[in-house]
Coordinates of C-alpha atoms and ligand atoms in Angstrom, one line a residue:
R751 CA 64.7 -95.5 210.4
I752 CA 63.3 -94.8 213.9
A753 CA 61.6 -91.5 214.7
G754 CA 63.5 -89.3 217.1
P755 CA 61.8 -87.7 220.2
C756 CA 58.3 -86.4 219.2
G757 CA 54.6 -86.5 219.7
M758 CA 51.4 -86.2 217.7
V759 CA 48.2 -84.2 218.2
L760 CA 45.2 -85.8 216.7
F761 CA 42.2 -83.7 215.7
G762 CA 39.1 -85.8 214.8
V763 CA 39.6 -88.6 217.3
T764 CA 36.0 -89.7 217.1
G765 CA 36.1 -90.2 213.3
D766 CA 36.3 -93.4 211.4
L767 CA 39.7 -92.6 210.0
S768 CA 41.3 -92.1 213.4
R769 CA 39.7 -95.2 214.8
K770 CA 40.3 -97.5 211.9
K771 CA 43.6 -96.3 210.6
V772 CA 45.6 -93.7 212.5
M773 CA 45.4 -95.0 216.0
P774 CA 46.1 -98.7 215.0
A775 CA 49.0 -97.5 212.9
I776 CA 50.5 -95.6 215.8
Y777 CA 50.3 -98.8 218.0
D778 CA 51.8 -100.9 215.1
L779 CA 54.7 -98.5 214.8
A780 CA 55.3 -98.6 218.5
N781 CA 55.1 -102.4 218.4
R782 CA 57.7 -102.5 215.7
G783 CA 60.0 -100.4 217.8
L784 CA 59.9 -97.4 215.4
L785 CA 58.5 -94.8 217.7
P786 CA 60.7 -93.1 220.4
P787 CA 60.1 -94.4 223.9
G788 CA 58.6 -91.1 225.1
F789 CA 56.2 -90.8 222.1
S790 CA 53.0 -88.8 223.1
L791 CA 49.6 -88.7 221.5
V792 CA 47.2 -85.9 222.4
G793 CA 43.5 -86.3 221.4
F794 CA 41.5 -83.1 220.7
A795 CA 37.7 -83.2 220.4
R796 CA 34.5 -81.8 221.6
R797 CA 33.9 -84.5 224.2
D798 CA 33.8 -84.4 227.9
W799 CA 36.6 -87.0 228.3
A800 CA 39.4 -87.4 230.7
D801 CA 42.8 -88.9 229.6
Q802 CA 41.7 -92.4 230.6
D803 CA 38.5 -92.2 228.4
F804 CA 40.7 -91.2 225.5
A805 CA 43.1 -94.1 226.3
Q806 CA 40.1 -96.5 226.3
I807 CA 39.0 -95.3 222.8
V808 CA 42.5 -95.8 221.5
H809 CA 42.7 -99.2 223.2
D810 CA 39.4 -100.4 221.6
S811 CA 40.5 -99.2 218.2
V812 CA 43.9 -100.9 218.5
R813 CA 42.3 -104.1 219.7
E814 CA 40.0 -104.1 216.8
H815 CA 42.1 -102.8 213.9
A816 CA 45.8 -103.1 214.7
R817 CA 47.8 -105.2 212.3
T818 CA 50.3 -106.6 214.7
E819 CA 49.8 -108.6 217.8
F820 CA 48.7 -106.9 221.1
R821 CA 51.5 -106.7 223.6
E822 CA 50.7 -105.4 227.1
E823 CA 54.2 -103.9 227.7
V824 CA 54.2 -102.0 224.4
W825 CA 50.7 -100.7 225.1
N826 CA 51.4 -99.6 228.6
Q827 CA 54.4 -97.6 227.6
L828 CA 52.6 -96.0 224.7
A829 CA 49.5 -95.2 226.8
E830 CA 51.5 -93.3 229.4
G831 CA 52.0 -90.6 226.7
F832 CA 48.2 -90.2 226.0
R833 CA 46.5 -86.9 226.9
F834 CA 43.1 -85.5 226.0
V835 CA 42.1 -81.9 225.5
P836 CA 38.4 -81.2 225.3
G837 CA 37.2 -78.3 223.2
D838 CA 36.0 -77.2 219.8
F839 CA 37.9 -75.6 217.1
N840 CA 36.9 -72.0 218.0
D841 CA 37.6 -72.5 221.7
D842 CA 40.7 -70.3 222.6
L843 CA 40.9 -71.7 226.1
A844 CA 41.1 -75.3 224.7
F845 CA 44.0 -74.3 222.4
D846 CA 45.8 -72.7 225.4
Q847 CA 45.3 -75.9 227.3
L848 CA 46.7 -77.8 224.2
R849 CA 49.8 -75.6 224.4
R850 CA 50.3 -76.3 228.1
T851 CA 49.7 -80.0 227.5
I852 CA 52.4 -80.1 224.9
E853 CA 54.8 -78.2 227.1
E854 CA 54.1 -80.7 229.9
L855 CA 54.8 -83.6 227.6
D856 CA 58.1 -82.1 226.4
E857 CA 59.0 -82.1 230.1
V858 CA 57.8 -85.5 231.2
R859 CA 58.1 -87.5 228.0
G860 CA 61.1 -85.7 226.4
T861 CA 59.2 -85.0 223.2
G862 CA 61.7 -82.1 222.6
G863 CA 59.1 -79.6 221.2
N864 CA 58.6 -81.8 218.1
H865 CA 55.0 -82.3 217.3
A866 CA 52.9 -83.2 214.3
F867 CA 49.3 -82.0 214.1
Y868 CA 47.2 -84.5 212.3
L869 CA 43.9 -83.0 210.9
A870 CA 41.7 -86.1 210.5
I871 CA 38.7 -83.7 210.2
P872 CA 36.6 -82.4 207.3
P873 CA 38.5 -79.9 205.2
T874 CA 36.0 -77.1 206.0
F875 CA 37.7 -76.9 209.4
F876 CA 41.4 -77.0 208.2
G877 CA 41.4 -73.2 208.1
D878 CA 40.0 -72.7 211.6
V879 CA 42.4 -75.2 213.2
A880 CA 45.4 -73.8 211.3
A881 CA 44.5 -70.3 212.4
Q882 CA 44.2 -71.4 216.0
L883 CA 47.5 -73.2 215.9
K884 CA 49.1 -70.1 214.7
E885 CA 47.4 -67.8 217.1
H886 CA 48.3 -69.9 220.1
G887 CA 51.9 -70.2 219.1
L888 CA 51.6 -73.9 218.4
A889 CA 52.7 -73.9 214.8
E890 CA 56.0 -72.1 215.3
P891 CA 58.8 -74.5 216.5
Q892 CA 61.5 -73.5 218.9
P893 CA 65.0 -73.4 217.3
G894 CA 66.2 -77.0 216.8
S895 CA 62.7 -78.5 216.9
W896 CA 59.9 -79.0 214.4
R897 CA 56.2 -78.6 214.0
R898 CA 54.4 -80.3 211.1
V899 CA 50.8 -80.5 209.9
V900 CA 49.2 -83.5 208.3
V901 CA 46.1 -83.1 206.2
E902 CA 43.8 -85.7 204.9
K903 CA 41.9 -85.7 201.6
P904 CA 39.6 -84.5 200.2
F905 CA 41.8 -81.5 199.7
G906 CA 39.1 -79.1 198.6
H907 CA 36.2 -79.9 196.3
D908 CA 37.5 -78.2 193.1
L909 CA 40.6 -76.3 191.9
E910 CA 39.5 -73.0 193.5
S911 CA 38.8 -74.4 196.9
A912 CA 42.0 -76.4 196.9
R913 CA 44.0 -73.3 196.1
E914 CA 42.3 -71.4 198.9
L915 CA 43.1 -74.3 201.3
N916 CA 46.7 -74.3 200.2
E917 CA 46.9 -70.5 200.7
I918 CA 45.5 -70.8 204.2
L919 CA 47.9 -73.6 205.2
A920 CA 50.8 -71.6 203.7
T921 CA 50.2 -68.7 206.0
V922 CA 50.7 -71.0 209.0
F923 CA 53.3 -73.6 208.0
D924 CA 56.2 -73.5 205.6
S925 CA 55.7 -75.9 202.6
G926 CA 58.3 -78.4 204.0
S927 CA 56.1 -78.8 207.1
I928 CA 52.8 -79.6 205.3
F929 CA 52.2 -83.3 204.7
R930 CA 49.2 -84.1 202.5
I931 CA 48.2 -87.7 202.9
D932 CA 47.2 -89.8 200.0
H933 CA 47.3 -93.2 201.6
Y934 CA 47.6 -95.0 198.3
L935 CA 51.2 -93.7 198.1
G936 CA 51.9 -95.5 201.3
K937 CA 51.0 -98.9 199.9
E938 CA 53.9 -101.2 199.1
T939 CA 52.4 -102.3 195.8
V940 CA 52.1 -98.7 194.7
Q941 CA 55.7 -97.9 195.6
N942 CA 56.6 -101.0 193.7
I943 CA 55.4 -99.5 190.5
L944 CA 58.5 -97.3 190.5
A945 CA 60.7 -100.2 191.5
M946 CA 59.3 -102.4 188.8
R947 CA 59.6 -99.8 186.1
F948 CA 62.9 -98.2 186.9
A949 CA 65.0 -100.9 188.6
N950 CA 64.6 -103.3 185.7
N951 CA 65.4 -103.4 182.1
L952 CA 62.6 -105.7 181.2
F953 CA 59.6 -103.4 181.2
E954 CA 60.7 -99.9 180.3
P955 CA 61.6 -100.5 176.7
I956 CA 58.0 -101.5 175.9
W957 CA 56.3 -99.0 178.2
N958 CA 55.1 -96.6 175.5
S959 CA 52.7 -96.1 172.6
N960 CA 54.7 -98.3 170.3
Y961 CA 53.6 -101.3 172.3
V962 CA 50.9 -100.3 174.7
D963 CA 47.4 -100.3 173.4
H964 CA 45.7 -98.7 176.5
V965 CA 45.9 -98.7 180.3
Q966 CA 43.1 -99.6 182.7
I967 CA 43.2 -98.5 186.3
T968 CA 40.5 -99.9 188.6
M969 CA 39.7 -99.3 192.2
A970 CA 36.6 -101.3 193.0
E971 CA 35.0 -101.9 196.3
D972 CA 32.3 -104.3 197.3
V973 CA 31.1 -102.2 200.3
G974 CA 28.6 -99.5 200.1
I975 CA 29.0 -96.1 201.8
G976 CA 28.5 -97.6 205.3
G977 CA 28.1 -94.9 207.9
R978 CA 29.8 -92.2 205.8
A979 CA 26.7 -90.6 204.3
G980 CA 27.5 -87.2 205.8
Y981 CA 30.9 -87.2 204.1
Y982 CA 30.1 -89.0 200.9
D983 CA 26.9 -87.3 199.7
G984 CA 27.8 -84.4 197.5
V985 CA 31.4 -85.6 197.3
G986 CA 31.0 -88.8 195.2
A987 CA 33.4 -91.3 193.6
A988 CA 35.4 -89.0 191.4
R989 CA 36.3 -86.5 194.2
D990 CA 36.7 -89.3 196.7
V991 CA 39.0 -91.6 194.7
I992 CA 39.9 -90.4 191.2
Q993 CA 41.1 -86.9 192.1
N994 CA 43.7 -88.4 194.5
H995 CA 44.4 -92.1 194.5
L996 CA 43.8 -92.9 190.9
L997 CA 45.5 -89.9 189.4
Q998 CA 48.5 -90.5 191.6
L999 CA 48.6 -94.1 190.4
M1000 CA 48.3 -92.9 186.8
A1001 CA 51.1 -90.4 187.4
L1002 CA 53.4 -93.2 188.7
V1003 CA 52.6 -95.4 185.7
A1004 CA 53.0 -92.7 183.1
M1005 CA 55.8 -90.5 184.4
E1006 CA 59.3 -90.4 183.1
E1007 CA 62.2 -91.7 185.2
P1008 CA 63.1 -89.3 188.0
V1009 CA 66.8 -88.3 188.3
S1010 CA 66.8 -89.8 191.8
F1011 CA 64.3 -91.1 194.3
D1012 CA 64.4 -87.9 196.4
A1013 CA 61.2 -85.9 196.9
E1014 CA 62.1 -83.1 194.6
S1015 CA 63.0 -85.3 191.6
L1016 CA 59.9 -87.4 192.0
R1017 CA 57.6 -84.5 192.3
T1018 CA 59.2 -82.8 189.3
E1019 CA 58.4 -85.8 187.1
K1020 CA 54.9 -86.2 188.6
L1021 CA 54.1 -82.6 187.9
K1022 CA 55.3 -82.9 184.3
V1023 CA 53.1 -85.8 183.6
L1024 CA 50.1 -84.4 185.5
S1025 CA 50.3 -81.3 183.5
S1026 CA 50.1 -83.2 180.3
I1027 CA 46.9 -85.2 181.2
S1028 CA 43.5 -84.1 179.9
A1029 CA 40.2 -85.6 179.1
P1030 CA 39.1 -85.8 175.5
P1031 CA 36.7 -83.0 174.4
R1032 CA 33.6 -85.2 174.1
L1033 CA 33.0 -85.7 177.8
D1034 CA 29.6 -87.3 177.2
L1035 CA 31.4 -90.1 175.3
A1036 CA 34.6 -90.2 177.4
T1037 CA 33.1 -90.5 180.9
A1038 CA 30.4 -92.5 182.7
R1039 CA 28.9 -92.2 186.1
G1040 CA 26.6 -94.4 188.1
Q1041 CA 24.8 -94.8 191.4
Y1042 CA 24.2 -98.2 193.0
A1043 CA 20.6 -99.5 193.2
A1044 CA 19.5 -102.3 195.4
G1045 CA 21.1 -105.6 194.6
W1046 CA 23.3 -108.4 196.1
S1047 CA 26.6 -108.2 197.9
G1048 CA 28.4 -111.2 199.4
G1049 CA 25.3 -113.3 199.1
E1050 CA 23.1 -110.8 200.9
K1051 CA 20.5 -108.5 199.7
V1052 CA 21.6 -104.8 200.0
I1053 CA 19.8 -101.5 199.6
G1054 CA 20.5 -98.8 197.0
F1055 CA 22.5 -95.7 197.6
C1056 CA 19.4 -93.4 197.9
E1057 CA 17.9 -95.7 200.5
E1058 CA 21.0 -95.5 202.7
E1059 CA 20.6 -93.7 206.0
G1060 CA 21.3 -90.0 205.6
I1061 CA 21.1 -89.9 201.8
K1062 CA 18.3 -88.0 200.1
K1063 CA 16.2 -89.9 197.6
S1064 CA 16.9 -87.3 195.0
S1065 CA 20.7 -87.4 195.6
T1066 CA 22.7 -87.1 192.3
T1067 CA 26.0 -88.1 194.0
E1068 CA 27.8 -90.7 191.9
T1069 CA 29.0 -93.9 193.5
Y1070 CA 30.7 -95.1 190.3
A1071 CA 32.9 -93.0 188.0
A1072 CA 34.8 -93.9 184.9
V1073 CA 36.9 -91.5 182.8
T1074 CA 39.0 -91.6 179.7
L1075 CA 42.2 -89.6 180.0
N1076 CA 45.0 -88.8 177.5
V1077 CA 48.6 -88.1 178.2
D1078 CA 49.9 -85.6 175.7
T1079 CA 53.5 -86.7 175.5
R1080 CA 55.5 -88.5 172.8
R1081 CA 55.6 -91.6 175.0
W1082 CA 51.8 -91.9 175.4
A1083 CA 50.3 -90.2 172.4
G1084 CA 47.2 -92.1 171.3
V1085 CA 47.2 -94.4 174.4
P1086 CA 44.0 -93.9 176.4
F1087 CA 44.1 -94.4 180.2
Y1088 CA 40.7 -95.6 181.5
L1089 CA 40.2 -95.0 185.2
R1090 CA 37.2 -96.4 187.1
T1091 CA 36.1 -96.6 190.7
G1092 CA 33.0 -97.6 192.4
K1093 CA 31.2 -98.8 195.6
R1094 CA 29.1 -101.9 195.7
L1095 CA 30.9 -103.5 192.7
G1096 CA 31.5 -107.2 192.1
R1097 CA 34.5 -107.4 194.4
R1098 CA 37.2 -105.5 196.2
V1099 CA 40.1 -105.0 193.9
T1100 CA 42.6 -102.4 192.9
E1101 CA 44.8 -103.0 189.9
V1102 CA 46.6 -101.4 187.0
A1103 CA 46.5 -103.2 183.7
I1104 CA 48.8 -102.3 180.9
V1105 CA 47.2 -103.8 177.9
F1106 CA 49.5 -104.4 174.8
K1107 CA 48.9 -104.1 171.1
R1108 CA 48.5 -107.4 169.3
A1109 CA 51.6 -108.8 167.6
P1110 CA 51.9 -107.1 164.2
H1111 CA 51.9 -110.5 162.5
Q1112 CA 50.8 -114.0 163.3
P1113 CA 52.5 -116.9 161.4
F1114 CA 49.9 -119.3 162.8
A1115 CA 46.6 -120.3 161.3
K1116 CA 43.7 -118.0 162.2
T1117 CA 42.1 -120.9 164.1
A1118 CA 45.2 -121.3 166.2
T1119 CA 44.9 -117.9 167.8
E1120 CA 41.2 -117.6 168.2
E1121 CA 41.4 -117.7 172.0
L1122 CA 44.4 -115.4 172.3
G1123 CA 43.7 -112.1 173.9
Q1124 CA 46.0 -109.1 174.2
N1125 CA 49.2 -109.4 176.3
A1126 CA 48.9 -107.6 179.6
I1127 CA 50.9 -106.7 182.6
V1128 CA 48.6 -106.4 185.6
I1129 CA 49.9 -104.8 188.8
R1130 CA 47.6 -106.1 191.6
V1131 CA 47.6 -103.3 194.3
Q1132 CA 45.2 -105.2 196.5
P1133 CA 44.2 -107.8 197.6
D1134 CA 46.5 -110.7 196.5
E1135 CA 49.3 -108.1 196.1
G1136 CA 51.5 -109.0 193.2
M1137 CA 51.8 -108.9 189.5
T1138 CA 50.6 -111.0 186.6
I1139 CA 51.9 -111.1 183.0
R1140 CA 49.4 -112.5 180.6
F1141 CA 50.6 -113.9 177.3
G1142 CA 49.8 -116.6 174.8
S1143 CA 51.2 -120.2 175.0
K1144 CA 50.8 -123.3 173.0
V1145 CA 48.2 -125.7 174.4
P1146 CA 49.8 -129.1 174.8
G1147 CA 48.7 -131.5 172.1
T1148 CA 49.2 -132.3 168.5
A1149 CA 47.6 -129.2 167.1
M1150 CA 49.1 -125.7 167.2
E1151 CA 46.6 -123.9 169.4
I1152 CA 47.5 -120.8 171.4
R1153 CA 45.8 -119.7 174.5
D1154 CA 46.3 -117.1 177.2
V1155 CA 48.2 -118.0 180.3
N1156 CA 49.3 -116.1 183.4
M1157 CA 52.8 -115.8 184.9
D1158 CA 52.3 -114.7 188.5
F1159 CA 54.4 -112.9 191.1
A1160 CA 52.7 -112.9 194.6
Y1161 CA 54.2 -110.9 197.5
G1162 CA 53.3 -113.7 199.8
G1163 CA 55.2 -116.3 197.8
S1164 CA 58.4 -114.2 197.4
F1165 CA 58.8 -112.3 200.7
T1166 CA 58.4 -113.4 204.2
E1167 CA 58.1 -109.9 205.6
A1168 CA 54.4 -108.8 205.9
S1169 CA 53.6 -105.5 204.2
P1170 CA 53.1 -102.6 206.7
E1171 CA 49.8 -100.7 206.5
A1172 CA 50.0 -97.6 204.3
Y1173 CA 49.3 -95.4 207.4
E1174 CA 52.2 -96.9 209.3
R1175 CA 54.6 -96.0 206.5
L1176 CA 53.2 -92.5 206.1
I1177 CA 52.9 -91.6 209.8
L1178 CA 56.5 -92.7 210.3
D1179 CA 57.6 -90.6 207.3
V1180 CA 55.8 -87.5 208.8
L1181 CA 57.7 -88.0 212.1
L1182 CA 60.9 -88.5 210.2
G1183 CA 60.2 -85.5 208.0
D1184 CA 60.6 -87.5 204.9
P1185 CA 58.5 -86.1 202.1
P1186 CA 58.7 -88.2 198.9
L1187 CA 55.4 -90.0 199.5
F1188 CA 53.3 -86.9 200.0
P1189 CA 51.7 -85.0 197.1
R1190 CA 52.7 -81.4 197.0
H1191 CA 50.2 -78.6 196.5
E1192 CA 50.8 -78.2 192.7
E1193 CA 50.0 -82.0 192.3
V1194 CA 46.8 -81.6 194.1
E1195 CA 45.9 -78.5 192.1
L1196 CA 46.8 -80.1 188.7
S1197 CA 44.6 -83.1 189.7
W1198 CA 41.6 -80.8 190.3
K1199 CA 42.4 -79.1 187.0
I1200 CA 42.0 -82.5 185.2
L1201 CA 38.8 -83.3 187.0
D1202 CA 37.0 -80.0 187.2
P1203 CA 35.7 -79.9 183.6
I1204 CA 34.4 -83.5 184.1
L1205 CA 32.6 -82.6 187.3
A1206 CA 31.1 -79.5 185.7
H1207 CA 29.9 -81.6 182.8
W1208 CA 28.2 -84.1 185.2
A1209 CA 26.7 -81.3 187.3
K1210 CA 24.6 -80.3 184.3
K1211 CA 23.1 -83.8 184.2
G1212 CA 20.6 -85.2 186.6
K1213 CA 20.7 -88.6 188.3
P1214 CA 23.6 -90.8 187.5
D1215 CA 22.9 -94.1 185.6
Q1216 CA 21.8 -96.8 188.0
Y1217 CA 23.5 -100.1 188.4
P1218 CA 22.5 -103.0 190.7
A1219 CA 24.7 -103.5 193.7
G1220 CA 27.1 -106.4 193.1
T1221 CA 27.6 -105.7 189.4
W1222 CA 30.4 -104.0 187.6
G1223 CA 28.8 -100.6 187.2
P1224 CA 26.4 -98.9 184.7
E1225 CA 26.0 -100.0 181.1
S1226 CA 27.2 -96.5 180.1
A1227 CA 30.7 -97.4 181.4
D1228 CA 30.8 -100.5 179.1
A1229 CA 29.6 -98.4 176.2
M1230 CA 32.4 -95.9 176.9
L1231 CA 35.0 -98.6 176.2
A1232 CA 33.0 -100.3 173.5
R1233 CA 33.1 -97.1 171.4
D1234 CA 36.8 -97.5 171.4
G1235 CA 36.5 -101.2 170.5
R1236 CA 37.7 -102.3 174.0
V1237 CA 36.3 -104.0 177.0
W1238 CA 36.8 -103.6 180.8
R1239 CA 38.7 -106.3 182.5
R1240 CA 36.7 -108.4 184.9
P1241 CA 39.3 -108.8 187.7
Ligands
BG6_1529 C1 39.5 -93.6 201.0 C2 38.1 -93.3 200.5 O1 40.4 -92.6 200.6 O2 39.9 -94.9 200.4 C3 37.1 -94.4 200.8 O3 37.6 -92.1 201.0 C4 37.6 -95.8 200.3 O4 35.8 -94.2 200.2 C5 39.1 -96.0 200.8 O5 36.8 -96.8 200.9 C6 39.6 -97.2 200.3 O6 40.9 -97.5 200.8 P1 41.6 -98.9 200.7 O7 43.0 -98.6 201.2 O8 40.8 -99.8 201.4 O9 41.6 -99.2 199.2

């Protein structure tokens, strides 16, 4: 799978996402030989830069963040296709220049009129840029070529704004040309959820409410908000992570088997499951939110969220969110899914834990199973990518004593190939026009529909509960599970 002749236009070249993810991924793809030799990259930003200045920015980002080794010859060939167009999103002349630049690249680099517009910019500008692309004839491909648009999350801030955004994009691009990025779907371990469930006969028979007690999906980060105050304040953990990454993970865990692995069949099943997910009625009991206070991280003292630069002391933005969700289907009736995410937690880890009901009967003495927990299948998305099955085993010795043990699968131990970065996979799929790993607009809207009542409930409350940096979130999150007689895993 190597992309045919094409190029990309990157809006938002000065942002974190471009620098840390998009630019390095492009280099890594080139280095792996997956981009066409004439690939071009046009940067667009309100900066007084020449092509060489832009090339320097990409160079620095590649040097710092690329996954694969730096090779002079790969870089030189790639950099020949770099161009920069200065201007802001309302500048007609700049978009005219962009059109001419693309035409020039088609000539000299053989990009064949095929270009992807990557909007690594705040969603408030999606509409403006899309309108400009349309007005300046950039969105309409010549016969036999393609134009695609790539949009980053957050896709709106609630159901209504997401719908508006979708409508705006739909006036410019047809639905097959719109690629919404949720980079979690580009992760190997996330795709492996489907392989594990549907390529094997071992797991699926027990993947239901007869055997599963509950599911915990955790995306924990040890970092704070870093330099992203402008983006994060007012957005918060639920909109930043639950609405997209965690609900997508949940959909993959809970969905029925798709007829095949094509985009349409996958989306059909994801839509079905997303439309059957809802929060329980008592949102005060079924959710928790928190904000990190000063504490410790990696052995260093760190400040609280409201002391971070650019954050107001009175900010009510949550940096931790936990929600209980139900799936109203026969398979999952009565099995709660607990989702949580937070910044400045104990450590960086993303995992899905399927926790099983206890065996209906124990023939052993009560004392023998005192240390036996519930069986669990834990899918480790990151770091230490892999999977653990936890079950009880006899402790060696003369007594019958049973204790939990782990059976481990680690990617590193089973495969020699390194996992590509999520962005490599997704950018390549955009250039190939391969849509299975991109959420379609109904999925995004259904996710907002699940979250909106929770956000409205929180909006009526004041400050989120505080938790010291470096801990596992507010006490209210523990209480949320304790009410159901359960505890969070400490990954
Ligand atoms: C992004 C969020 O989507 O995912 C960030 O906006 C978060 O707040 C990031 O830090 C985490 O991504 P990953 O791949 O490091 O888990």
